Coordinates of C-alpha atoms and ligand atoms in Angstrom, one line a residue:
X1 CA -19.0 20.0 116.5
X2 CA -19.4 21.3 120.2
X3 CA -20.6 18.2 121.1
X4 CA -18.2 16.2 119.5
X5 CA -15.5 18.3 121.3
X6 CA -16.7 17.8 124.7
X7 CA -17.0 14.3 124.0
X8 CA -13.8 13.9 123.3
X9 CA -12.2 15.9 126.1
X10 CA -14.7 13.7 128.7
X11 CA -13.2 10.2 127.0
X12 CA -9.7 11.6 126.8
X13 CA -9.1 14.2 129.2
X14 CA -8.4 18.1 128.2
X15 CA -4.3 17.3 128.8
X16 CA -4.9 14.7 125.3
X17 CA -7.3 16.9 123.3
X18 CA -6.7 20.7 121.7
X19 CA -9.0 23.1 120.9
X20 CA -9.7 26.4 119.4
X21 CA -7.1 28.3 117.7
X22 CA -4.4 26.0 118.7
X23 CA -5.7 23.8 116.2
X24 CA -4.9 26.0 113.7
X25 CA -1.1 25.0 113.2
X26 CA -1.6 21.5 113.0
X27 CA -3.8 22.3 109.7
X28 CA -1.7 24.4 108.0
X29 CA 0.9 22.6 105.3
X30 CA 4.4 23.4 105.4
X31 CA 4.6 25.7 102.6
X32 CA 1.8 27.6 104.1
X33 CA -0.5 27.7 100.7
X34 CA -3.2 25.9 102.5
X35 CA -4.8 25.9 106.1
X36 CA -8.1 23.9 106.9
X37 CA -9.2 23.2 110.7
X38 CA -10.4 20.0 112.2
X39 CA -13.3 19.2 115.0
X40 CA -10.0 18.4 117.8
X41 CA -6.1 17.8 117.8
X42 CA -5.7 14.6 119.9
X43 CA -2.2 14.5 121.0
X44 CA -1.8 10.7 122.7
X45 CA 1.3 10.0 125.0
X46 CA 1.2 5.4 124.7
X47 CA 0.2 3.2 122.4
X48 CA -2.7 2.7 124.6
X49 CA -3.7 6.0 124.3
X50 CA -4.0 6.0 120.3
X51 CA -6.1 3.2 120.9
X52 CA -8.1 4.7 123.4
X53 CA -8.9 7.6 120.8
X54 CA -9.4 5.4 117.7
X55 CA -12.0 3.7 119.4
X56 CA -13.5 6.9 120.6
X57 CA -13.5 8.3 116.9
X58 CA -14.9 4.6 115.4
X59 CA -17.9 5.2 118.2
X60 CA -18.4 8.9 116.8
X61 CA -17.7 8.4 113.2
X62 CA -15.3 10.5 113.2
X63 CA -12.3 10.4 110.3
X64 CA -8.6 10.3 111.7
X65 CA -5.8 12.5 109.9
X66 CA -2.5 10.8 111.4
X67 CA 0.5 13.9 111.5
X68 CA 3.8 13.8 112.3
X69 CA 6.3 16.3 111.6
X70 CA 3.8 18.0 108.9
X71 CA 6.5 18.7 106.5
X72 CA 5.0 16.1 103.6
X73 CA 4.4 17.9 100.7
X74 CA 1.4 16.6 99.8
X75 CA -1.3 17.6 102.0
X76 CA -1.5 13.8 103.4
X77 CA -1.0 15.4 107.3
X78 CA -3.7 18.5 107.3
X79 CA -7.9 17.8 107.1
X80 CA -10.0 18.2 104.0
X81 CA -13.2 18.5 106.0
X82 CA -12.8 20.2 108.8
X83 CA -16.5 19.2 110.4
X84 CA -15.5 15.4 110.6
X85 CA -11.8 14.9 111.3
X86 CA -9.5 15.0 114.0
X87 CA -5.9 15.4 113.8
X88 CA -3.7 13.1 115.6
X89 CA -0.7 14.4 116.2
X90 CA 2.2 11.5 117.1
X91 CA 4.6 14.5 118.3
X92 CA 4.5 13.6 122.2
X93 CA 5.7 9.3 121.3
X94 CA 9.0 10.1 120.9
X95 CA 10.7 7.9 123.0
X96 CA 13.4 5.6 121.4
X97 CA 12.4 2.6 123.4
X98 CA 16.0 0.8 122.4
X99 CA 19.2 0.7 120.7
X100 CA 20.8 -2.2 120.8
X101 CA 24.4 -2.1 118.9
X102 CA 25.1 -5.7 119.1
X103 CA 21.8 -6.5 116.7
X104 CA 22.7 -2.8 114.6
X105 CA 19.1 -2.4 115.4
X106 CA 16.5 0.4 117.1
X107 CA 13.0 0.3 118.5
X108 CA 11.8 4.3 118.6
X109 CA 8.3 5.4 118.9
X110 CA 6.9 7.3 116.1
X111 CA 7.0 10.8 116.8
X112 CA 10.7 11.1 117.2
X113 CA 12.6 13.5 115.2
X114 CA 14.9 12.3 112.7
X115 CA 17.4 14.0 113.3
X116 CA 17.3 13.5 117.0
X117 CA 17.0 10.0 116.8
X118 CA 20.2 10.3 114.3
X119 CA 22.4 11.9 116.7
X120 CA 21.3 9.3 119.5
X121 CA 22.0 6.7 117.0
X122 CA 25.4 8.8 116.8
X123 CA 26.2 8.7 120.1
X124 CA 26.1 4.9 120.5
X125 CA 28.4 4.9 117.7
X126 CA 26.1 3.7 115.0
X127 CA 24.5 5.1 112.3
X128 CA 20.7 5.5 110.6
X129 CA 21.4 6.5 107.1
X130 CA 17.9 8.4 106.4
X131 CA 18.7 11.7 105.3
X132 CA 16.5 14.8 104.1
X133 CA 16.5 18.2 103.9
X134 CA 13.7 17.7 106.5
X135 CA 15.0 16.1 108.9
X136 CA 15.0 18.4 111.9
X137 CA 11.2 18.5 111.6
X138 CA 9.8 15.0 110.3
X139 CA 8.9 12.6 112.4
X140 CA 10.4 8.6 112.0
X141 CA 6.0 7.3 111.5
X142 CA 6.2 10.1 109.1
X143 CA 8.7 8.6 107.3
X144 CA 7.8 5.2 107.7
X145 CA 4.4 6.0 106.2
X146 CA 5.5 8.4 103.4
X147 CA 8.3 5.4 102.9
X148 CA 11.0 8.6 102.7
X149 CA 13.6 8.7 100.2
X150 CA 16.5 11.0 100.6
X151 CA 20.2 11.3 99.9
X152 CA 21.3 8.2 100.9
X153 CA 18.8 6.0 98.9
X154 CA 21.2 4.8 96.5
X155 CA 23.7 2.8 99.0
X156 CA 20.9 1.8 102.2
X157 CA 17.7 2.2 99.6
X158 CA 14.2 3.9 100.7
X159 CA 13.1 3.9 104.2
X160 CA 11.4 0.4 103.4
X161 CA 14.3 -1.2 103.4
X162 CA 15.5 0.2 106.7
X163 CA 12.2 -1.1 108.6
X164 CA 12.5 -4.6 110.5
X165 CA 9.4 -4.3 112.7
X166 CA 6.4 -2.0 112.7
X167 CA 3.6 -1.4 115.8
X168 CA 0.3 -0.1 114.4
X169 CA -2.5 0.5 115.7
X170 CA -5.7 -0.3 113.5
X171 CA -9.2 1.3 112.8
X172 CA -10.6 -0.7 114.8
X173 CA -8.5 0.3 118.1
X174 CA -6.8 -2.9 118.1
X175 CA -2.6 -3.3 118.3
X176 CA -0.5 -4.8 115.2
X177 CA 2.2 -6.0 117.6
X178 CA 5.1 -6.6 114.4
X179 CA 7.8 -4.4 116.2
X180 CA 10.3 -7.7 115.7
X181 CA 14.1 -7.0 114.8
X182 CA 14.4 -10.2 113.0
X183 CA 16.5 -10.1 109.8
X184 CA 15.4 -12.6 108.2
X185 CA 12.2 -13.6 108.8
X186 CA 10.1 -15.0 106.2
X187 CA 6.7 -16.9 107.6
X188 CA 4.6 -15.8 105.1
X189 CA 3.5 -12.4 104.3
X190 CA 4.6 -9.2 105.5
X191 CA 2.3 -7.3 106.8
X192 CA 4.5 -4.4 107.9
X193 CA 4.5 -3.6 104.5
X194 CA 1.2 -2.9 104.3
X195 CA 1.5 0.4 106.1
X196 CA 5.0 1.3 104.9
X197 CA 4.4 4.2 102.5
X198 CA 0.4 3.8 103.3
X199 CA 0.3 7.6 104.8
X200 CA -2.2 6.8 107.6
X201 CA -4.8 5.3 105.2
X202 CA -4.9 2.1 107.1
X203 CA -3.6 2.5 110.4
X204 CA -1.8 4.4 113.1
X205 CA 2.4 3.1 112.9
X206 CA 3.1 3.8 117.2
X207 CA 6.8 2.6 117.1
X208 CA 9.3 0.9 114.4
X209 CA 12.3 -1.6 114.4
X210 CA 14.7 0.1 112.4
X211 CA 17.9 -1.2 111.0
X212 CA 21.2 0.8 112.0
X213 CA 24.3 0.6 110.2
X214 CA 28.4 0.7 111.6
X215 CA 29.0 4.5 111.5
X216 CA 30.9 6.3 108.3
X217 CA 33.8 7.7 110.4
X218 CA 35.4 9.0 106.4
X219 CA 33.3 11.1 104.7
X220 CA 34.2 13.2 101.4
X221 CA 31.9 15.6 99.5
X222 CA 32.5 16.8 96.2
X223 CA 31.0 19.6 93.8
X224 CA 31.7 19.2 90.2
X225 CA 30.9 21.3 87.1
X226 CA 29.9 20.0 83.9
X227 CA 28.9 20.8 80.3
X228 CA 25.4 19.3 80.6
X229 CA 23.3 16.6 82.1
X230 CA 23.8 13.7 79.9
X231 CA 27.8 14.5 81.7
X232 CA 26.1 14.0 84.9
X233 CA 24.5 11.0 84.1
X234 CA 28.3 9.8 82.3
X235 CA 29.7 10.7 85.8
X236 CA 27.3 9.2 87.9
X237 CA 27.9 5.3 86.2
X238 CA 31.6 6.2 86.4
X239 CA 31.0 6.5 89.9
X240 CA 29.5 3.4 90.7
X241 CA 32.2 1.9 88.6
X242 CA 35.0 3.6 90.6
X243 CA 34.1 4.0 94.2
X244 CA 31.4 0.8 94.3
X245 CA 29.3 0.5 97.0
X246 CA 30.9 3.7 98.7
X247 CA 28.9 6.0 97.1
X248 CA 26.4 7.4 99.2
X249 CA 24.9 10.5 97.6
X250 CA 24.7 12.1 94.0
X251 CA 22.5 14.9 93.1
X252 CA 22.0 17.1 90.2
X253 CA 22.2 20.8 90.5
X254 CA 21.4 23.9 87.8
X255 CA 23.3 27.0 87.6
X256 CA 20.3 28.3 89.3
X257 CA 20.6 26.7 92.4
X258 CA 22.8 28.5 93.8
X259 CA 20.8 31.9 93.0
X260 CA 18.0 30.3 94.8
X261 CA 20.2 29.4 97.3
X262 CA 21.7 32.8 97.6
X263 CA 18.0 34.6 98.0
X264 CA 17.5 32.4 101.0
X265 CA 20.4 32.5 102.5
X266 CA 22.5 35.7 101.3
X267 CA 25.5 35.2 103.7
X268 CA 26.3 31.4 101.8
X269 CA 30.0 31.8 100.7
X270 CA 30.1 30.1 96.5
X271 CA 31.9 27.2 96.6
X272 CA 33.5 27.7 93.4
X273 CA 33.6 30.0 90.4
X274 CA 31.9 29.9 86.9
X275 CA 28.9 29.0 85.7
X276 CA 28.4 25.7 84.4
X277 CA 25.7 23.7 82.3
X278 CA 25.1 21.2 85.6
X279 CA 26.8 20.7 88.9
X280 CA 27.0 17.7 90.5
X281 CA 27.4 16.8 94.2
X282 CA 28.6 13.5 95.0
X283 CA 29.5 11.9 98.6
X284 CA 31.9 8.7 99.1
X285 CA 31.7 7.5 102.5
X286 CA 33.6 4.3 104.4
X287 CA 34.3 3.1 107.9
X288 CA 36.7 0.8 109.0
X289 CA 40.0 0.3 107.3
X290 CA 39.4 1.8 103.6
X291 CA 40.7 5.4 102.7
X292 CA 37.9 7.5 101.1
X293 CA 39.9 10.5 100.4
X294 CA 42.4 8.8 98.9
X295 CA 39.6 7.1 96.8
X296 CA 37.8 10.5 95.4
X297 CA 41.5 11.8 94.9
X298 CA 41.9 9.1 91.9
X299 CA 38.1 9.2 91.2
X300 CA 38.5 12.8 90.3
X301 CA 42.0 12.7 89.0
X302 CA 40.5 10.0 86.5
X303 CA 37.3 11.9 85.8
X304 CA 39.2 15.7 85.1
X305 CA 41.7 13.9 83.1
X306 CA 39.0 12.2 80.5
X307 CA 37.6 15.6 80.6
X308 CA 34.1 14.8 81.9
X309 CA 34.2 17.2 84.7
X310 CA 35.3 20.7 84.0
X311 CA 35.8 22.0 87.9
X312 CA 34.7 21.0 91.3
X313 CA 36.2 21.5 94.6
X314 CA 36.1 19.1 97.7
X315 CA 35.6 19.3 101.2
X316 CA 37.8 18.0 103.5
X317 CA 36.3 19.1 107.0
X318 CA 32.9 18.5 108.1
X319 CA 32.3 22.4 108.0
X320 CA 33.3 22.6 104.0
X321 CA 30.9 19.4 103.7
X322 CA 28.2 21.0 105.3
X323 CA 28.5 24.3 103.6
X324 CA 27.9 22.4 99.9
X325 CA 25.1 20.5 101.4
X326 CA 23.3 23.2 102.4
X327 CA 23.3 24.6 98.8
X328 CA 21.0 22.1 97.8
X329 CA 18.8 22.4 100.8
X330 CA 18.6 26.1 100.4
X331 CA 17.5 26.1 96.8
X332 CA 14.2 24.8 98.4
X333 CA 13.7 27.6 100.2
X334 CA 14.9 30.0 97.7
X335 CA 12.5 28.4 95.4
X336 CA 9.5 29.1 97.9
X337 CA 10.7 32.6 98.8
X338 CA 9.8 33.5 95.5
X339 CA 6.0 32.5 95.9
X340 CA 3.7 29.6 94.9
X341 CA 5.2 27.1 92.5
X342 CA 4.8 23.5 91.2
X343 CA 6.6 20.9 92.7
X344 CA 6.6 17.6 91.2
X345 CA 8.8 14.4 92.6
X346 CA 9.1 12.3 89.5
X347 CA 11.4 9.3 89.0
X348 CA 11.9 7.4 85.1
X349 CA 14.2 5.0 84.2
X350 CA 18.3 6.3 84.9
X351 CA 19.0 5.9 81.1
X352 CA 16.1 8.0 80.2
X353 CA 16.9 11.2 82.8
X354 CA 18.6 13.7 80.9
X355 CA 16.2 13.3 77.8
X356 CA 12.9 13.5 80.3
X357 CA 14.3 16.5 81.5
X358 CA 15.2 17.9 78.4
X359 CA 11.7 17.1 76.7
X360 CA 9.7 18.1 80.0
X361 CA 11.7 21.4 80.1
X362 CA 10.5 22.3 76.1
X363 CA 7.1 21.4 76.8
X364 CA 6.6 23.7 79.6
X365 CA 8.8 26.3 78.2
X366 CA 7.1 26.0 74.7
X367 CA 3.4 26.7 76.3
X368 CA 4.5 28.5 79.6
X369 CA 7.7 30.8 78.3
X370 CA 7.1 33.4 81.3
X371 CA 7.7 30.7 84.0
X372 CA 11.2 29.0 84.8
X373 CA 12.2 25.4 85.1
X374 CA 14.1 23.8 87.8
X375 CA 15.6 20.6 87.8
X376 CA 17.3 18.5 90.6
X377 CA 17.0 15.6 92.3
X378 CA 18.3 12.1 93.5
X379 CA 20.4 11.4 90.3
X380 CA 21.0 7.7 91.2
X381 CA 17.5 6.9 91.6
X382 CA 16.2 8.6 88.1
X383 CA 14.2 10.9 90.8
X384 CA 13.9 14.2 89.5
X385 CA 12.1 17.3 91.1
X386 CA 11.0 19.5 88.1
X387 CA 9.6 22.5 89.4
X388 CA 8.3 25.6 87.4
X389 CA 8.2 29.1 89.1
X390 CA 5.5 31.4 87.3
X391 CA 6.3 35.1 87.3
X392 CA 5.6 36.1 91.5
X393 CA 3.9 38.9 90.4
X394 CA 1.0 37.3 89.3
X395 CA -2.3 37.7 90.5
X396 CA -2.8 34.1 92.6
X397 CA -5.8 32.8 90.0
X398 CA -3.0 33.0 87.3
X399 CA -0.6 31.6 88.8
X400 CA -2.6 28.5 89.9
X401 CA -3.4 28.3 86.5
X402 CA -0.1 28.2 85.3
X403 CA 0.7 25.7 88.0
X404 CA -2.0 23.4 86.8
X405 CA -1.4 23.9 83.6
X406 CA 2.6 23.2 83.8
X407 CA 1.6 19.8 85.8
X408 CA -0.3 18.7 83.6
X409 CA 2.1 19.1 80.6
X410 CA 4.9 17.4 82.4
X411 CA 2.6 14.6 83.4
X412 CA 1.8 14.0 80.2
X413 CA 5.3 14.0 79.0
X414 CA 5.8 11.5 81.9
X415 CA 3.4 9.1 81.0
X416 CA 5.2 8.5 77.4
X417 CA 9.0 7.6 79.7
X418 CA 6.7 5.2 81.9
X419 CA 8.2 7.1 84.9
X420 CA 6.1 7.7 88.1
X421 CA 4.4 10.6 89.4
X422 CA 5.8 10.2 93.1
X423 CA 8.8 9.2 93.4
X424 CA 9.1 9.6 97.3
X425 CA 6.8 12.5 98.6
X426 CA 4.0 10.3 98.0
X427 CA 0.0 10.9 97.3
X428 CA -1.4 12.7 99.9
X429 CA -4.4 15.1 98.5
X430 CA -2.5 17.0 95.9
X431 CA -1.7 14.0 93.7
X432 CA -5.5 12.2 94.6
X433 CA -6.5 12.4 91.4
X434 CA -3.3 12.2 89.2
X435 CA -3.0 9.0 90.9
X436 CA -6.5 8.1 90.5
X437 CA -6.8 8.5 86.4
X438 CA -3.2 6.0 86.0
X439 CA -4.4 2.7 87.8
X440 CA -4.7 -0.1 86.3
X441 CA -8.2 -1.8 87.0
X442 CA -6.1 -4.6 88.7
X443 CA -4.4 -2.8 91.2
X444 CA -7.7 -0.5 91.6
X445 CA -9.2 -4.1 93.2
X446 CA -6.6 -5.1 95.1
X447 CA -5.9 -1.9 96.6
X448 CA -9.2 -1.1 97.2
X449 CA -9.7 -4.8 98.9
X450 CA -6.5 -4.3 101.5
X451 CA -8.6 -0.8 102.4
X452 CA -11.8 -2.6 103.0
X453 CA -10.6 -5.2 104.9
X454 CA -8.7 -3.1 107.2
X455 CA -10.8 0.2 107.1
X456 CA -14.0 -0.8 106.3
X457 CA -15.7 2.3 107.6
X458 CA -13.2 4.2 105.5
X459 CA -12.2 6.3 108.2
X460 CA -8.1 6.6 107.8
X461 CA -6.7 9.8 105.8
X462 CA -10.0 9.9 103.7
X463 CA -9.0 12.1 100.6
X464 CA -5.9 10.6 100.3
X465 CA -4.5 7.7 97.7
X466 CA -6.9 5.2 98.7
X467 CA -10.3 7.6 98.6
X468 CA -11.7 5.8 95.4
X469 CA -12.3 2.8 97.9
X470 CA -15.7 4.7 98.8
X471 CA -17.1 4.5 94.9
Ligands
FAD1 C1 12.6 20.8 103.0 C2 12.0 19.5 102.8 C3 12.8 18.5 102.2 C4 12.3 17.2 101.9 N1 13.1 16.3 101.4 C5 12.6 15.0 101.2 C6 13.4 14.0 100.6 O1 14.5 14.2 100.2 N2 12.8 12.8 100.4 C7 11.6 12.5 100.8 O2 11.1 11.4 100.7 N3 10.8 13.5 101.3 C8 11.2 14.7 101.5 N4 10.4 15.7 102.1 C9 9.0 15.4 102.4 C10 8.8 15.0 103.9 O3 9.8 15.5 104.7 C11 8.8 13.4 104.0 O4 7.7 13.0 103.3 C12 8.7 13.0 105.5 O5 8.8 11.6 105.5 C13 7.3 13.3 106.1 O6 7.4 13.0 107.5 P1 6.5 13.8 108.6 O7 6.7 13.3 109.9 O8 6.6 15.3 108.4 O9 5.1 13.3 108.0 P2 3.7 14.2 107.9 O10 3.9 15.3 106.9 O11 3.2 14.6 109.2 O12 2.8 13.0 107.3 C14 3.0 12.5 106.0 C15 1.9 11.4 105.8 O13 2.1 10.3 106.6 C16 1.0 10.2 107.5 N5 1.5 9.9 108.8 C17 2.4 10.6 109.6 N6 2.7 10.0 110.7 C18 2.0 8.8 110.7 C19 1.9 7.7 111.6 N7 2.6 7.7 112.7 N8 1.1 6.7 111.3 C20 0.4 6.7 110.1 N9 0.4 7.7 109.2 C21 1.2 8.8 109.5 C22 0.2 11.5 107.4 O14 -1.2 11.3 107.6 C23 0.5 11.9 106.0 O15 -0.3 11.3 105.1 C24 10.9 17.0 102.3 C25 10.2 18.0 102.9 C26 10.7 19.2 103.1 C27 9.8 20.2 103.7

């Protein structure tokens, strides 16, 4: 490892390569449950220098674990094997190399920020609709190669369809040069796509064409109670009915969100009394000459009159907006303030959401009474995040056991809706196997053909979704 260290800092220079215990931070996930090491973090400033370092790994047979922001949840950006990986860390390529308003499109280098890219999007008057709770931390090649999903999938769709152009460089040190802003472009295959949602198992994404959209000037937020999910579900076709394509968000919320929210951050002010079966928060947004308020107005008028929503309130500053949002962001954090937990990123079909829920809920609560269920998620994209909180006070063996044993359950209810086991957080290590045991032999070859060809010394991520390319 010494040697390997040395080598690294001679090919590189020291101002490229860390060492010692300032590796530790790059291998610890976000949650904190798990922290590995690796032989070097290699922190490149160009495009060149990524290439420089590939090439420098390929002649050392060394494995490459690709980070950005390291907040994935699935141990996709932190080493499995310590002795033979490096991390490299895109965090210093964060330039946005353009922004050009007249094509509503952006060339930005991988390890920018969302958010920061967001608000320099924002200042040129446009907007980039990816959206997460994540989003002061991740890091645009993150997202590209996680494919991100987010509140705004169901008006601009996952962060696929927000890609024009990709740069990538390849195992073998070598530049995909794809960073085209093209809308249409159709000669042949795409081979962007190839990487897009491929968490570093094939190659290293350096910058990306995005799309950027006229910027919502009108945005409305809503919080509504209801008297159960299936209401939800009612409300959320009603919606697409009523406000069309001006719908940009709707989640679904338990009366325990805002508990968990509450434990994280005690100083939230409720938004609005009583205790209801399921809350929903919906967001209309418009630019240009329509009138959004006006629009949820009647939406709501309609929706309390038929009786479908019991109460709600609606913000009508940015501040009010904000302070419903961060509701459902909190709940995460309340969730992991009260210790480990599973956390599953499920998606079935929209029809079949409430009753999934419903029969996933029984199962776990029939075997696992002692732990809680909590259900929320990205209603109009049947994406659900069914999490189950054993008792904290647990010794750790038993409630990993619990964990594994509630996973499984809900998998299994899963399988019989046809639904998917990642529904945007993606393999990483801690699905490996769950993704694994549910290929089909077809797409077992095919995928294990694109890794070949492109990786053939199977260096990219190994231990992530494309591992069984070694058997
Ligand atoms: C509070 C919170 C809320 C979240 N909400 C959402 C949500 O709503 N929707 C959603 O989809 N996700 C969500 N996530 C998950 C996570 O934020 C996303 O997956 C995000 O896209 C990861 O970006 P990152 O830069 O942190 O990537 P990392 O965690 O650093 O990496 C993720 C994967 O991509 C690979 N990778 C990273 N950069 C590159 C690169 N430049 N080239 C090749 N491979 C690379 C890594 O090896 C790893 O496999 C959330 C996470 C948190 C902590």
């Amino acid at each position: 490892m010494q040697s390997y260290q040395q080598k690294f800092v001679d090919a590189l220079g020291a101002d490229l390569v860390l060492l010692g215990e300032e590796v530790e931070r790059y291998c610890r996930d976000w949650h904190g449950d798990v922290t590995t090491g690796a032989i070097a973090v290699l922190r490149p400033r160009s495009t060149e220098d990524v290439s420089k370092a590939v090439r420098i790994c390929a002649e050392l047979g060394v494995a490459i674990v690709p980070q950005g922001g390291n907040t994935g949840l699935v141990l996709g950006a932190t080493p499995d094997a310590p002795e033979s990986q490096v991390v490299l860390s895109l965090e210093r390529m964060n330039a946005i190399r353009r922004i050009d308003v007249d094509d509503f499109s952006a060339v930005v280098e991988a390890g920018a920020i969302l958010s920061e890219f967001k608000d320099k999007v924002e200042e040129a008057g446009m907007f980039f609709p990816l959206a997460l709770g994540a989003q002061g931390s991740c890091r645009i090649g993150g997202n590209v190669s996680t494919n991100a999903g987010g509140i705004n999938v169901l008006r601009y769709g996952m962060t696929r369809e927000l890609v024009l152009g990709l740069e990538v460089v390849l195992p073998d040190g070598s530049v995909f040069e794809g960073l085209s802003t093209l809308r249409k472009d159709n000669r042949g295959i795409d081979l962007k796509q190839l990487f897009i949602g491929a968490e570093g198992t094939l190659g290293i994404i350096t910058a990306v064409a995005v799309k950027l959209m006229p910027m919502p000037d009108q945005v409305t937020t809503a919080l509504l109670g209801l008297n159960s999910l299936d209401d939800v579900i009612a409300l959320y076709r009603r919606a697409r009915r009523d406000c069309c394509d001006l719908l940009s968000a709707f989640e679904f919320m338990p009366p325990l969100a805002f508990t968990l929210a509450r434990e994280a951050m005690p100083d939230l002010a409720m938004p609005m009394s009583g205790d209801h079966v399921a809350y929903a928060l919906l967001e209309i947004s418009g630019s240009g000459l329509v009138d959004v308020s006006d629009l949820m107005e009647r939406f709501l008028e309609g929706v309390m009159g038929d009786g479908l929503v019991v109460d709600g309130v609606v913000a009508t500053s940015k501040a009010q907006s904000r302070n419903l949002w961060l509701f459902r962001e909190a709940m995460n954090e309340g969730q992991a303030k009260r210790g480990p937990h599973l956390r599953t990123d499920v998606s079935v079909p929209l029809s079949r959401l409430a009753d999934f829920v419903r029969d996933a809920e029984k199962a776990v609560h029939d075997a696992l009474p002692e732990c809680v269920c909590v259900s929320y998620g990205h209603v109009g994209d049947g994406n659900v995040h069914l999490n189950v909180l054993p008792p904290g006070d647990l010794p750790r063996r038993e409630i990993d056991a619990r964990i594994y044993r509630a996973k499984k359950i809900i998998n299994e209810v899963l399988d019989g809706y046809h639904g998917s086991i990642s529904a945007e957080h993606g393999i990483g290590r801690l699905k490996k196997s769950d993704f694994d045991t549910r290929l089909s032999e077809v797409r077992r070859k095919l995928l294990t053909a694109a890794k070949t060809a492109i990786d053939p010394d199977l260096r990219m991520n190994p231990g992530c979704q494309l591992s069984f390319a070694r058997d």
